[in-house]
JSON list of C-alpha atoms in Angstrom, two decimals:
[
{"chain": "J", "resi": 1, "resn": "UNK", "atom": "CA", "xyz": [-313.47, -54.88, 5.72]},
{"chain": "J", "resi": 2, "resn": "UNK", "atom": "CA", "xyz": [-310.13, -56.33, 5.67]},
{"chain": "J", "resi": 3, "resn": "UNK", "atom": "CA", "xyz": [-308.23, -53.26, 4.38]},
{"chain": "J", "resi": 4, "resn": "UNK", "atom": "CA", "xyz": [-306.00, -51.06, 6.26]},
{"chain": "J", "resi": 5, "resn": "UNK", "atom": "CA", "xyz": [-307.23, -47.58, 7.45]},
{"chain": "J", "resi": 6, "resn": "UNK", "atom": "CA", "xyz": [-304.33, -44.77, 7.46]},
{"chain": "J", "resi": 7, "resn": "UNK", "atom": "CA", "xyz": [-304.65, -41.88, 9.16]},
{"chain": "J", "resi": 8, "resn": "UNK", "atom": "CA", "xyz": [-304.29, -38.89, 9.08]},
{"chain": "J", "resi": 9, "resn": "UNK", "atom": "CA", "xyz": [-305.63, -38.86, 5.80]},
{"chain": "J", "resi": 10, "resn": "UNK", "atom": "CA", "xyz": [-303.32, -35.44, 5.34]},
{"chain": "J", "resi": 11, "resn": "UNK", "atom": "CA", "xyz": [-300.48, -34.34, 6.67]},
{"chain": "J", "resi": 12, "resn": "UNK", "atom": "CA", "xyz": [-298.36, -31.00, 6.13]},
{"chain": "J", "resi": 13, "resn": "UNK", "atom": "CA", "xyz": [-295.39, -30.49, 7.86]},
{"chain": "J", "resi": 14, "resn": "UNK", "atom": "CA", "xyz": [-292.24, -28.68, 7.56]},
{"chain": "J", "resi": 15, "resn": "UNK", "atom": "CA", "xyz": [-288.15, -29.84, 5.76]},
{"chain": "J", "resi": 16, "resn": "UNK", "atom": "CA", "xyz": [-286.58, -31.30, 8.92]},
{"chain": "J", "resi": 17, "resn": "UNK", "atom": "CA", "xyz": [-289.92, -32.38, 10.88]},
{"chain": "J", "resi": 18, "resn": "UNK", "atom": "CA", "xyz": [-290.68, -36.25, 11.55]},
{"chain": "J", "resi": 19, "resn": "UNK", "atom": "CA", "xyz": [-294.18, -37.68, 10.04]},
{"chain": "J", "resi": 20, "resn": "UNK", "atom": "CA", "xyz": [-296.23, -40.33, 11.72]},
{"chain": "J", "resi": 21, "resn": "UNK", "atom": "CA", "xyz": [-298.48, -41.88, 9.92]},
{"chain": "J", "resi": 22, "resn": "UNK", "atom": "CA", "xyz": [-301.04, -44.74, 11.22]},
{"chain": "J", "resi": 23, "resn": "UNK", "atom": "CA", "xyz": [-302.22, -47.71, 9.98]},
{"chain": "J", "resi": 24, "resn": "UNK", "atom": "CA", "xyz": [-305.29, -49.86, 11.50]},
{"chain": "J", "resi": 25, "resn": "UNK", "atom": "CA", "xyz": [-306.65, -52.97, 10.65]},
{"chain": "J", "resi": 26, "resn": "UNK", "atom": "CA", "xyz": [-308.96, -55.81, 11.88]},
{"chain": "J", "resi": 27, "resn": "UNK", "atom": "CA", "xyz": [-308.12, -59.11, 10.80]},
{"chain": "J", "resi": 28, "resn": "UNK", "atom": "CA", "xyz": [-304.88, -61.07, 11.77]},
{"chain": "J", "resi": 29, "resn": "UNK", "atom": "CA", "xyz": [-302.16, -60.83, 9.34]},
{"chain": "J", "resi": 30, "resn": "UNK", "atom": "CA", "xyz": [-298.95, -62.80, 8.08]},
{"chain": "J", "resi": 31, "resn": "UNK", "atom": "CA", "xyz": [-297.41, -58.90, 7.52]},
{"chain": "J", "resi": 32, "resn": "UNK", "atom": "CA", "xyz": [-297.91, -55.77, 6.89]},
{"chain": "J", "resi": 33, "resn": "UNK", "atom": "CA", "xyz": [-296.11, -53.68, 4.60]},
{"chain": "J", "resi": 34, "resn": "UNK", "atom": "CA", "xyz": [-295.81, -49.83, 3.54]},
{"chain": "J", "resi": 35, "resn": "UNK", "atom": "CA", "xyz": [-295.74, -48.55, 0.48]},
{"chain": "J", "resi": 36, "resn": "UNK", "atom": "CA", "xyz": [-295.03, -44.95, -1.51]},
{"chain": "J", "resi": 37, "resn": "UNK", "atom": "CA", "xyz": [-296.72, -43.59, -4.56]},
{"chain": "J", "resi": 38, "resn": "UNK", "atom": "CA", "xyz": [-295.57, -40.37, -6.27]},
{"chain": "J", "resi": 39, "resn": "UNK", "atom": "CA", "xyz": [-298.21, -38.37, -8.72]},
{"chain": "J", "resi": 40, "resn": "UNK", "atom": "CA", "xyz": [-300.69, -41.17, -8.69]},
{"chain": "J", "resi": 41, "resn": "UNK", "atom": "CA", "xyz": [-298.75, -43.46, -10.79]},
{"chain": "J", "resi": 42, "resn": "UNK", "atom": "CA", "xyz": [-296.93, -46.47, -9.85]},
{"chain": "J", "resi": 43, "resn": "UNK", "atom": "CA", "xyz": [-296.50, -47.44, -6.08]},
{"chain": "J", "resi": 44, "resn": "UNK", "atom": "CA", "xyz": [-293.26, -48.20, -4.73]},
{"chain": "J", "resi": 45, "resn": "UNK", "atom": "CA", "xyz": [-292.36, -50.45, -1.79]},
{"chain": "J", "resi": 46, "resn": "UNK", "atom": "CA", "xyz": [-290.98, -49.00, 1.39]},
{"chain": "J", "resi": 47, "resn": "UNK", "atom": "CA", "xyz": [-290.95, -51.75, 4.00]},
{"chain": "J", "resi": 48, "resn": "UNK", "atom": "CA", "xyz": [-292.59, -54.49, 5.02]},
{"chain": "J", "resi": 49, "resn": "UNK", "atom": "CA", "xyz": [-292.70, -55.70, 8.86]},
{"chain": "J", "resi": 50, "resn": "UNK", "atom": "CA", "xyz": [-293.94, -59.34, 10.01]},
{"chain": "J", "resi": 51, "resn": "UNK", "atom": "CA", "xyz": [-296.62, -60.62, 12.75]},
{"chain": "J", "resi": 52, "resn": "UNK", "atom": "CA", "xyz": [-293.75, -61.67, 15.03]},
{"chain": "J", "resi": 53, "resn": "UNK", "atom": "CA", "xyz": [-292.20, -58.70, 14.67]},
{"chain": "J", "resi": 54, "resn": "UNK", "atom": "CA", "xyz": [-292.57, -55.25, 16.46]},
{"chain": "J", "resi": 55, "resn": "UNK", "atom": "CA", "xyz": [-290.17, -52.53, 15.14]},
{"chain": "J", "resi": 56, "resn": "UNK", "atom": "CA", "xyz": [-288.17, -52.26, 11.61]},
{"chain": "J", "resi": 57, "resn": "UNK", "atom": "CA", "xyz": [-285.97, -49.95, 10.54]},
{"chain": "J", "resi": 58, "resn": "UNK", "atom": "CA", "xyz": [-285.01, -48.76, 7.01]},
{"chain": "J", "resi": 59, "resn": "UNK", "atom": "CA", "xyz": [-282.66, -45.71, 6.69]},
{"chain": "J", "resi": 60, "resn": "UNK", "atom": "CA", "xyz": [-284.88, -42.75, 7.77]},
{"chain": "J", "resi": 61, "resn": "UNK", "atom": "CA", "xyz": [-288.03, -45.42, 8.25]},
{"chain": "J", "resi": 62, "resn": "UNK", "atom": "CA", "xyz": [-289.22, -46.80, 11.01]},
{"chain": "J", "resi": 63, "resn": "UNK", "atom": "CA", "xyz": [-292.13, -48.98, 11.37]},
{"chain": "J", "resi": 64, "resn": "UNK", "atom": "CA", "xyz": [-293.55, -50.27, 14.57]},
{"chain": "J", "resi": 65, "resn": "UNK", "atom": "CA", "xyz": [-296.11, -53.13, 14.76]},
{"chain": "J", "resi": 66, "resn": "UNK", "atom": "CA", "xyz": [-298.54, -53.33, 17.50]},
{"chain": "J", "resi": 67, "resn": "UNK", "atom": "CA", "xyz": [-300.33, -56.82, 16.62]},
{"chain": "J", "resi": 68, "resn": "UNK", "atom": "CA", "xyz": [-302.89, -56.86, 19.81]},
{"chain": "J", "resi": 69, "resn": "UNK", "atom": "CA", "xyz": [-304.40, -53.37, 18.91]},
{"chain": "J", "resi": 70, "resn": "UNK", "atom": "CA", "xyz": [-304.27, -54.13, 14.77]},
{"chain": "J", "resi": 71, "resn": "UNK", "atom": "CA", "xyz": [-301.84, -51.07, 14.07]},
{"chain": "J", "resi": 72, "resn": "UNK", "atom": "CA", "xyz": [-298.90, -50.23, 12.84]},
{"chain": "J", "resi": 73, "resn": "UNK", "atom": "CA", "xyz": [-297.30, -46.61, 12.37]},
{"chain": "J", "resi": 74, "resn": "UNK", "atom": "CA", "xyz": [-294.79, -45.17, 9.67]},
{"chain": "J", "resi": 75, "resn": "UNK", "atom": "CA", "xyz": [-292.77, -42.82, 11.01]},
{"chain": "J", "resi": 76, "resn": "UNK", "atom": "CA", "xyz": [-289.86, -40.68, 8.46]},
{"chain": "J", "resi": 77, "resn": "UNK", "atom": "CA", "xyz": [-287.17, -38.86, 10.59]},
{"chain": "J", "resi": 78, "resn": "UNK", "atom": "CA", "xyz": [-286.26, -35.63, 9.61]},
{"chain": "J", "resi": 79, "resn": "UNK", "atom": "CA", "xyz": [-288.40, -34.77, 6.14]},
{"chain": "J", "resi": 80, "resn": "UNK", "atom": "CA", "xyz": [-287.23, -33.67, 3.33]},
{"chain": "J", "resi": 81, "resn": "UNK", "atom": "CA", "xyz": [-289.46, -31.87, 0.28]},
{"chain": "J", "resi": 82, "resn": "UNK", "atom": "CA", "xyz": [-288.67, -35.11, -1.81]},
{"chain": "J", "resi": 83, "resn": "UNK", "atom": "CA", "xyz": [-291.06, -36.88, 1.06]},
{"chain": "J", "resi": 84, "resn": "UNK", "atom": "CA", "xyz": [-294.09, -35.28, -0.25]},
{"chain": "J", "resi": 85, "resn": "UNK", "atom": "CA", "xyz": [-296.27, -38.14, -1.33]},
{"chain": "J", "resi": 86, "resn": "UNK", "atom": "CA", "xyz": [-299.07, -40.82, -0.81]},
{"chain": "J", "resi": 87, "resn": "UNK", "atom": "CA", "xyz": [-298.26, -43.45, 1.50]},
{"chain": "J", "resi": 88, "resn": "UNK", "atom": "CA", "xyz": [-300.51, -46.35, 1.88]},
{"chain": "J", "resi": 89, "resn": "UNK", "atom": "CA", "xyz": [-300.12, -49.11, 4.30]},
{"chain": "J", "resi": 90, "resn": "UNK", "atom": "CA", "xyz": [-301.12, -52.86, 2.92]},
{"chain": "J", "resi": 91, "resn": "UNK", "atom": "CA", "xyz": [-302.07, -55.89, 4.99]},
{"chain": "J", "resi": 92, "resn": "UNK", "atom": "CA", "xyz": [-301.44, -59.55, 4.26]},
{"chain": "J", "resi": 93, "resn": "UNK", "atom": "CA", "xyz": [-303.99, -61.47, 5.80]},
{"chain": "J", "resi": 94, "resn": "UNK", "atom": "CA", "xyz": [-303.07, -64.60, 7.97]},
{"chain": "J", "resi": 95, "resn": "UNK", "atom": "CA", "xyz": [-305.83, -66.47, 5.58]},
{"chain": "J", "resi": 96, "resn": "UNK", "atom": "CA", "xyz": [-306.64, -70.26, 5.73]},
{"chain": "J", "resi": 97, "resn": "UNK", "atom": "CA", "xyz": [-306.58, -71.76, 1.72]},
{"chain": "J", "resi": 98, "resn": "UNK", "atom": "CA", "xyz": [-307.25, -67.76, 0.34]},
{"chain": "J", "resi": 99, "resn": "UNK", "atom": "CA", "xyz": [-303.66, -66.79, -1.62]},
{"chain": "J", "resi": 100, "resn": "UNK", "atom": "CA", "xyz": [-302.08, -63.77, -2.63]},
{"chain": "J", "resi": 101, "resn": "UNK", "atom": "CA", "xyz": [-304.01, -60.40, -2.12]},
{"chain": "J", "resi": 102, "resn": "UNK", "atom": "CA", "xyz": [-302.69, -57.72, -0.35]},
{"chain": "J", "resi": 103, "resn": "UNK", "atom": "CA", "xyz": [-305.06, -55.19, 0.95]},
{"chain": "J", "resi": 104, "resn": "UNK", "atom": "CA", "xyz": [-304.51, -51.35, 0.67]},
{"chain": "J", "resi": 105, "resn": "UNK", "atom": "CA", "xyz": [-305.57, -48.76, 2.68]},
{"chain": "J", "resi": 106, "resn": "UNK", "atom": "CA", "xyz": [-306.64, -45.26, 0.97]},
{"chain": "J", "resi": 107, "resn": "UNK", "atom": "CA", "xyz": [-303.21, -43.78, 1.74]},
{"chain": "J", "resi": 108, "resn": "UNK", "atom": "CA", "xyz": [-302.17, -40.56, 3.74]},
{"chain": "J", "resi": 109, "resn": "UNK", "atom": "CA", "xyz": [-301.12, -37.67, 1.47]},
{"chain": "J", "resi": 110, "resn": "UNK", "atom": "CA", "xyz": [-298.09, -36.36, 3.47]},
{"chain": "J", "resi": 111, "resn": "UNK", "atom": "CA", "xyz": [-296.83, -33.09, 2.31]},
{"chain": "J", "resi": 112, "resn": "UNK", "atom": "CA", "xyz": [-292.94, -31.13, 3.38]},
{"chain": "J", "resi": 113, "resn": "UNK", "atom": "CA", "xyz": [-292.56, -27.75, 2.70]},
{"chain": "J", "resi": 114, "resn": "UNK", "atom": "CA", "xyz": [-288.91, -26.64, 2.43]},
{"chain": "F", "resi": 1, "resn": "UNK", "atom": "CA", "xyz": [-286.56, -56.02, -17.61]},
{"chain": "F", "resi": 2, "resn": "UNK", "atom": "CA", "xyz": [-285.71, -53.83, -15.19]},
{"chain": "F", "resi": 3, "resn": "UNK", "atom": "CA", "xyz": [-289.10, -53.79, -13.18]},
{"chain": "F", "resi": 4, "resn": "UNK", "atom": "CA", "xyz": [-292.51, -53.79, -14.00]},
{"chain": "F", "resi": 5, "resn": "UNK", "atom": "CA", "xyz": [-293.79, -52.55, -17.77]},
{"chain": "F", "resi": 6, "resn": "UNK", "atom": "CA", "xyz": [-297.36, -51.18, -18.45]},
{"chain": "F", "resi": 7, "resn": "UNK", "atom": "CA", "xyz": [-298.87, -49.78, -21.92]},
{"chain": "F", "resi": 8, "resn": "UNK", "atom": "CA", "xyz": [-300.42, -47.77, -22.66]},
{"chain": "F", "resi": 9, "resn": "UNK", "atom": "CA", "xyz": [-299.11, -45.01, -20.29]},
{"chain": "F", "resi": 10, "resn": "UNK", "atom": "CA", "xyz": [-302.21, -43.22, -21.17]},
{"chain": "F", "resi": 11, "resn": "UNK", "atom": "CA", "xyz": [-305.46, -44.11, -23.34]},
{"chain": "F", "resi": 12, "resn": "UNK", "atom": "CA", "xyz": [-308.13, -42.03, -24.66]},
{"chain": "F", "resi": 13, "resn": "UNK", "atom": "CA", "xyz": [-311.17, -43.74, -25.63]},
{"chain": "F", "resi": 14, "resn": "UNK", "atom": "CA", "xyz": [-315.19, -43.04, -26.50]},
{"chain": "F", "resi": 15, "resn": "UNK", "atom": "CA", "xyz": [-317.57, -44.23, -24.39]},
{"chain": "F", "resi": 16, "resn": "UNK", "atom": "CA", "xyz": [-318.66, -48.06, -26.08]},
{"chain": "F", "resi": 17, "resn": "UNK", "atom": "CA", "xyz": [-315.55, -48.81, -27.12]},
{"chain": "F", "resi": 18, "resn": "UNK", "atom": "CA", "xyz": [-313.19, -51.75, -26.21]},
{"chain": "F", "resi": 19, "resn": "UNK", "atom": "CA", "xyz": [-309.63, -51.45, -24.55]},
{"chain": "F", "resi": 20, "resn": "UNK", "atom": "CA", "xyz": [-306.70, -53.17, -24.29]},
{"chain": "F", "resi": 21, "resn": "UNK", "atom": "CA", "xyz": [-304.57, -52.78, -21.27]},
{"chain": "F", "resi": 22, "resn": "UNK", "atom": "CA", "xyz": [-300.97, -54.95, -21.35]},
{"chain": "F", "resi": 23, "resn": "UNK", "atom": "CA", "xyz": [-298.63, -55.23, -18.05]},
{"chain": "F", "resi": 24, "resn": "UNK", "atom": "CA", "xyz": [-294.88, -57.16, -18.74]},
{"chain": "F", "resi": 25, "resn": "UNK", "atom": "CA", "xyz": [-293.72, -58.53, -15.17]},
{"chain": "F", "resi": 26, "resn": "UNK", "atom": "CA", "xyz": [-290.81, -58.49, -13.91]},
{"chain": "F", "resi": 27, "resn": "UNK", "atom": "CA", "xyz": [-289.19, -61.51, -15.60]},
{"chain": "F", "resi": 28, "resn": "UNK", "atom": "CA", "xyz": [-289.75, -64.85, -12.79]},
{"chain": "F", "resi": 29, "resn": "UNK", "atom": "CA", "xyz": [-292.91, -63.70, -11.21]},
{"chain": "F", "resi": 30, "resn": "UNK", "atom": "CA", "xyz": [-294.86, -65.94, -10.71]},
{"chain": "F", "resi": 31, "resn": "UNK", "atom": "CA", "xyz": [-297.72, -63.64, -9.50]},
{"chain": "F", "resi": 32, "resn": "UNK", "atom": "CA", "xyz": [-299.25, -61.32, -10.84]},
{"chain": "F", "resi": 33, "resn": "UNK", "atom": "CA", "xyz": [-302.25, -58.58, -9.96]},
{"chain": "F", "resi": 34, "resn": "UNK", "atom": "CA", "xyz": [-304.34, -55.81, -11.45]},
{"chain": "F", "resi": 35, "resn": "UNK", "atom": "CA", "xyz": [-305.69, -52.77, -9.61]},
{"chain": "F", "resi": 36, "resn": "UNK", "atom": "CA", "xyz": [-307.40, -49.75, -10.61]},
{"chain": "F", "resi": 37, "resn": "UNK", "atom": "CA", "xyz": [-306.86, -46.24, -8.62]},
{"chain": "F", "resi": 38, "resn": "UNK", "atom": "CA", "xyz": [-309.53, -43.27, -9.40]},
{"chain": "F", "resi": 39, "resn": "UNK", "atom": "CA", "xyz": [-308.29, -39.73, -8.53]},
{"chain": "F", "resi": 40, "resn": "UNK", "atom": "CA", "xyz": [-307.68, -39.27, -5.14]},
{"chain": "F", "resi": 41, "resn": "UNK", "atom": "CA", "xyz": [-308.59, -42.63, -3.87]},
{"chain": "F", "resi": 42, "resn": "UNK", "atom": "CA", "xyz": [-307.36, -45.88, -2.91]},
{"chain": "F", "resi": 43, "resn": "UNK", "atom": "CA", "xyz": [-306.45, -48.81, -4.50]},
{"chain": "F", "resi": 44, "resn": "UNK", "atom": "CA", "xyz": [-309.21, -51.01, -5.82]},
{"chain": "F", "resi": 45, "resn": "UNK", "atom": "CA", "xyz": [-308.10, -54.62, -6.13]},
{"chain": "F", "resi": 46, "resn": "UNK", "atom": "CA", "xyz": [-309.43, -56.53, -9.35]},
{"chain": "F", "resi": 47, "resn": "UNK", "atom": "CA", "xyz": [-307.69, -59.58, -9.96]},
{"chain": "F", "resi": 48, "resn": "UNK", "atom": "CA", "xyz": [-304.65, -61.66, -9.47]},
{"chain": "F", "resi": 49, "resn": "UNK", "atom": "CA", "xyz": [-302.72, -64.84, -11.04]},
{"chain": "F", "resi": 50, "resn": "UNK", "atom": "CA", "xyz": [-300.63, -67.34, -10.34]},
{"chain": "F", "resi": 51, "resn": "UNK", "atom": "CA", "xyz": [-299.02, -68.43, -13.27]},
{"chain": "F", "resi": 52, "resn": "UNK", "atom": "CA", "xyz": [-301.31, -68.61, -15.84]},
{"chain": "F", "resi": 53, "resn": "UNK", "atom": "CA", "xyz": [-304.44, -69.31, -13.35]},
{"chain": "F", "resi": 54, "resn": "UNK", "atom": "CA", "xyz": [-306.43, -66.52, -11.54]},
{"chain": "F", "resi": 55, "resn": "UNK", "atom": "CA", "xyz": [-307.77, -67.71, -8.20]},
{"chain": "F", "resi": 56, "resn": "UNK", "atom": "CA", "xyz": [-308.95, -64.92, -7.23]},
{"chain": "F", "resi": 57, "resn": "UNK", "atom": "CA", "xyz": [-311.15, -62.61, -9.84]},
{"chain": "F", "resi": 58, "resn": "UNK", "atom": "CA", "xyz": [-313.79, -61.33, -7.02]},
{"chain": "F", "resi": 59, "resn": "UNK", "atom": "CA", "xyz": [-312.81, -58.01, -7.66]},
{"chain": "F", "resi": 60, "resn": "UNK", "atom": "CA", "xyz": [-313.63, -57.58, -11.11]},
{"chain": "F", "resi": 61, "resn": "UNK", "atom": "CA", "xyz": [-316.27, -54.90, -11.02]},
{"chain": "F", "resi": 62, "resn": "UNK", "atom": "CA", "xyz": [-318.81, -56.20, -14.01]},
{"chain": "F", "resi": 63, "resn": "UNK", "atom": "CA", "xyz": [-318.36, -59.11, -16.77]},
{"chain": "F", "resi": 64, "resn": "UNK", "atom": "CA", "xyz": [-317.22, -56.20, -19.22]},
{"chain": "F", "resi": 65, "resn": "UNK", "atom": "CA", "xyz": [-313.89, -56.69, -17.44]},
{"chain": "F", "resi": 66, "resn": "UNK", "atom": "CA", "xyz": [-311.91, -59.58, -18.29]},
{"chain": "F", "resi": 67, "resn": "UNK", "atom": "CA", "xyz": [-308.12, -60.70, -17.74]},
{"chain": "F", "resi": 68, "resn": "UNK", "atom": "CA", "xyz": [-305.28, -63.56, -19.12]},
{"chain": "F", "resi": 69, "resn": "UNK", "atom": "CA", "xyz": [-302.09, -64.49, -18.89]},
{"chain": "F", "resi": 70, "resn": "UNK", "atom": "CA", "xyz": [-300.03, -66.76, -20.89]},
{"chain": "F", "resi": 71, "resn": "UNK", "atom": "CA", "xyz": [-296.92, -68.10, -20.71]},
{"chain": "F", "resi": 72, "resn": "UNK", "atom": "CA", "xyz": [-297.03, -67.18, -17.02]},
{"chain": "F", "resi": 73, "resn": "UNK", "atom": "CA", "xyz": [-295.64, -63.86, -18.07]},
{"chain": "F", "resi": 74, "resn": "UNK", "atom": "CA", "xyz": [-297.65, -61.02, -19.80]},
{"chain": "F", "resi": 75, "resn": "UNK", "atom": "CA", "xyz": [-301.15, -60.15, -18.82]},
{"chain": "F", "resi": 76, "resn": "UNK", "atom": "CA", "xyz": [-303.77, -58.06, -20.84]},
{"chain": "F", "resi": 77, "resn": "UNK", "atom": "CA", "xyz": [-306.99, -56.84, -18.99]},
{"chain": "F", "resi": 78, "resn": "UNK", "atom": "CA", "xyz": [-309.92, -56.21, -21.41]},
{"chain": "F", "resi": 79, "resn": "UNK", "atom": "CA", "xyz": [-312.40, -53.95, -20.72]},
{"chain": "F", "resi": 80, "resn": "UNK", "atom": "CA", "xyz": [-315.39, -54.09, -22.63]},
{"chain": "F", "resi": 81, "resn": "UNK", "atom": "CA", "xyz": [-318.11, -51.12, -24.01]},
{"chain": "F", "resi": 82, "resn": "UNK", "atom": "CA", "xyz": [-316.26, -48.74, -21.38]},
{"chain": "F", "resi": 83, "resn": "UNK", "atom": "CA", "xyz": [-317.85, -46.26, -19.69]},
{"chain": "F", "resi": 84, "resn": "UNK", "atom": "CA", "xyz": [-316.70, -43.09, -18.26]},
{"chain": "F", "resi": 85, "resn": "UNK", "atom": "CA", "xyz": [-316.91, -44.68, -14.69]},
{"chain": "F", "resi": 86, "resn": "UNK", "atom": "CA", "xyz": [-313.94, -46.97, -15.94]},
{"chain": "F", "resi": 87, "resn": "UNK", "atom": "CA", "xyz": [-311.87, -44.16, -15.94]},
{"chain": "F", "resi": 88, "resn": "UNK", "atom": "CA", "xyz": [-308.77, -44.42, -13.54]},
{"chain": "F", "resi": 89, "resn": "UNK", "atom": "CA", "xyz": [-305.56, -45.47, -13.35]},
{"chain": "F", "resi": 90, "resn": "UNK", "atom": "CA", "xyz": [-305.15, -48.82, -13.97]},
{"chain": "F", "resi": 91, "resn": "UNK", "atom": "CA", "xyz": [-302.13, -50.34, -11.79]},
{"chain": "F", "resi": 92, "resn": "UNK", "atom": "CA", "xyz": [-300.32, -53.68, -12.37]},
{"chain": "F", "resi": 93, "resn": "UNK", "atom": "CA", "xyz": [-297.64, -55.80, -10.08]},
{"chain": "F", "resi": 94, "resn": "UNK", "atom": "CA", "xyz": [-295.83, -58.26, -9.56]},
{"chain": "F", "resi": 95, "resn": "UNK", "atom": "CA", "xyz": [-294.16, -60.46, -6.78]},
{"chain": "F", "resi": 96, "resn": "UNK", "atom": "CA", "xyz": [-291.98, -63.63, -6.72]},
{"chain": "F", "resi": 97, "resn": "UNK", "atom": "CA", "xyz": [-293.98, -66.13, -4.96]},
{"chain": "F", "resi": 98, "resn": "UNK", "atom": "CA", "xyz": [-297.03, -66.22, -3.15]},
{"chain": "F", "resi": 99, "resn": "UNK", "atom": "CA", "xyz": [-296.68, -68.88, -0.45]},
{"chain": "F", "resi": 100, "resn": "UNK", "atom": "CA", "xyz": [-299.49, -69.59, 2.33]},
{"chain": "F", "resi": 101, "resn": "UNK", "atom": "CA", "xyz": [-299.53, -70.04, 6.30]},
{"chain": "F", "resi": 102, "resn": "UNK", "atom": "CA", "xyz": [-296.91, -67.92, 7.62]},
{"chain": "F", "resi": 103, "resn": "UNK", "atom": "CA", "xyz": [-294.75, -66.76, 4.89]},
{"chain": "F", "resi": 104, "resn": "UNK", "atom": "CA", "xyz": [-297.73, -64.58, 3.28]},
{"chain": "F", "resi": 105, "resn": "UNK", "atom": "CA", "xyz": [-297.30, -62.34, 0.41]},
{"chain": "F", "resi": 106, "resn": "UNK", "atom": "CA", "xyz": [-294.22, -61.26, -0.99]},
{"chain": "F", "resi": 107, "resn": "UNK", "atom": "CA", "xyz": [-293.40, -57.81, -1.96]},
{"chain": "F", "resi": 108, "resn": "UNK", "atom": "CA", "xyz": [-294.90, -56.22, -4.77]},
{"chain": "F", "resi": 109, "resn": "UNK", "atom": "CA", "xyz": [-293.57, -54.34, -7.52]},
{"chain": "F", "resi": 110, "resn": "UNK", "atom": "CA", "xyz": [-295.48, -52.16, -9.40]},
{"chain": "F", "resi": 111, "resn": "UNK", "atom": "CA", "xyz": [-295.72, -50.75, -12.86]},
{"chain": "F", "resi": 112, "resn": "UNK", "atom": "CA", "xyz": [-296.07, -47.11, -13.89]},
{"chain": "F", "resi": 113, "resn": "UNK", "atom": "CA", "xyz": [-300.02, -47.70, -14.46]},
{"chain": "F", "resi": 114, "resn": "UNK", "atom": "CA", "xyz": [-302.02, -46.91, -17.65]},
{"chain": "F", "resi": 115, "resn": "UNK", "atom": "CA", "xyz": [-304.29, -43.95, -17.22]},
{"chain": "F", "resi": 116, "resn": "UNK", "atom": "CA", "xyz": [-307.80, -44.21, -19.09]},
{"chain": "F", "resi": 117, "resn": "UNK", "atom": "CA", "xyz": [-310.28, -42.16, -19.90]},
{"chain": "F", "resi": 118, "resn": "UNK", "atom": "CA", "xyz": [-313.15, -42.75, -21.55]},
{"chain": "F", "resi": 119, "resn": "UNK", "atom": "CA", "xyz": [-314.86, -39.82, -22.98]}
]
């Protein structure tokens, strides 16, 4: 399969605690980017990190990319309650005439208790 | 628009009947996909376009499911005699460009999803 694998597949921590979250893959990608969805609606797009790169930072994100094992981790510095949500890492493949499709992982379901 | 527009937010339907899903992209996307989410899982990819052309349909799950686009803008997916397996949240997005080799995928935006079930 050429979708991402997250894991954990849960994780509860506590207001103020980082969260790690991993992402593995097996195919060789263009990118790889990390996404949010709240309530099982409408996914929202966190950050997205390229093959040649190896660490990305948004505000309280950072993403590392680790192209020669295939994985990538999300990690959110100091949690807050409003962090409790699905996150769901998606690759782009590096394919040869194949366009367009991203592919998504089942997500980690990362919950912060205040 | 603002972002990404989906409706119905919800549908209720008997099992049989034919539905009507409808996403709005954001306004210059030129690409366009459809997923479907049951509860508690992943996303399930099930079709994409570029402009008004959809190279890539392989994961539309039967031939009761069917999608088009026209004027490179909306997009309706049709799903035929539904059954209660075709309940789930159906998901659409968009994203700029798609561009091969090393430039990849852009970003996707999503809509709020339509949520079906079929009774």
């Amino acid at each position: 399969s050429q979708q991402g694998e997250e894991d954990p597949q849960a994780l509860s921590i506590q207001e103020g605690e980082n969260a790690t979250m991993n992402c593995s893959y097996k195919t060789s990608i263009n990118n790889l980017q990390w996404y949010r969805q709240n309530s099982g609606r409408g996914l929202v797009h966190l950050i997205l990190i390229r093959s040649n790169e190896r660490e990305k930072h948004s505000g309280r994100l950072r993403v590392t990319l680790d192209t020669s094992k295939k994985s990538s981790s999300l990690l959110i510095t100091a949690s807050r309650a409003a962090d409790t949500a699905s996150y769901f890492c998606a690759t782009d493949p590096d394919r040869g005439s194949t366009l367009g499709r991203l592919y998504f992982g089942r997500g980690t379901q990362l919950t912060v208790w205040p | 628009g603002a972002g990404v527009s989906q409706s119905p937010s919800n549908k209720v339907t008997e099992k049989g009947k034919d539905v009507e899903l409808r996403c709005d992209p954001i306004s210059g996307h030129t690409a366009l996909y459809w997923y479907r989410q049951s509860l508690g899982q992943g996303l399930e990819f099930l079709i994409y376009f570029q402009g008004n052309s959809a190279p890539d349909k392989s994961g539309l799950p039967s031939d009761r499911f069917s999608a088009e686009r026209t004027g490179g803008s909306v997009s309706t997916l049709t799903i035929q005699r539904t059954q209660q397996e075709d309940s789930a949240v159906y998901l659409c997005a968009s994203s700029l460009r798609i561009a091969g080799g090393s430039l990849g995928t852009d970003t996707q935006y999503f809509g709020p999803g339509t949520r079906l079930t079929v009774l």
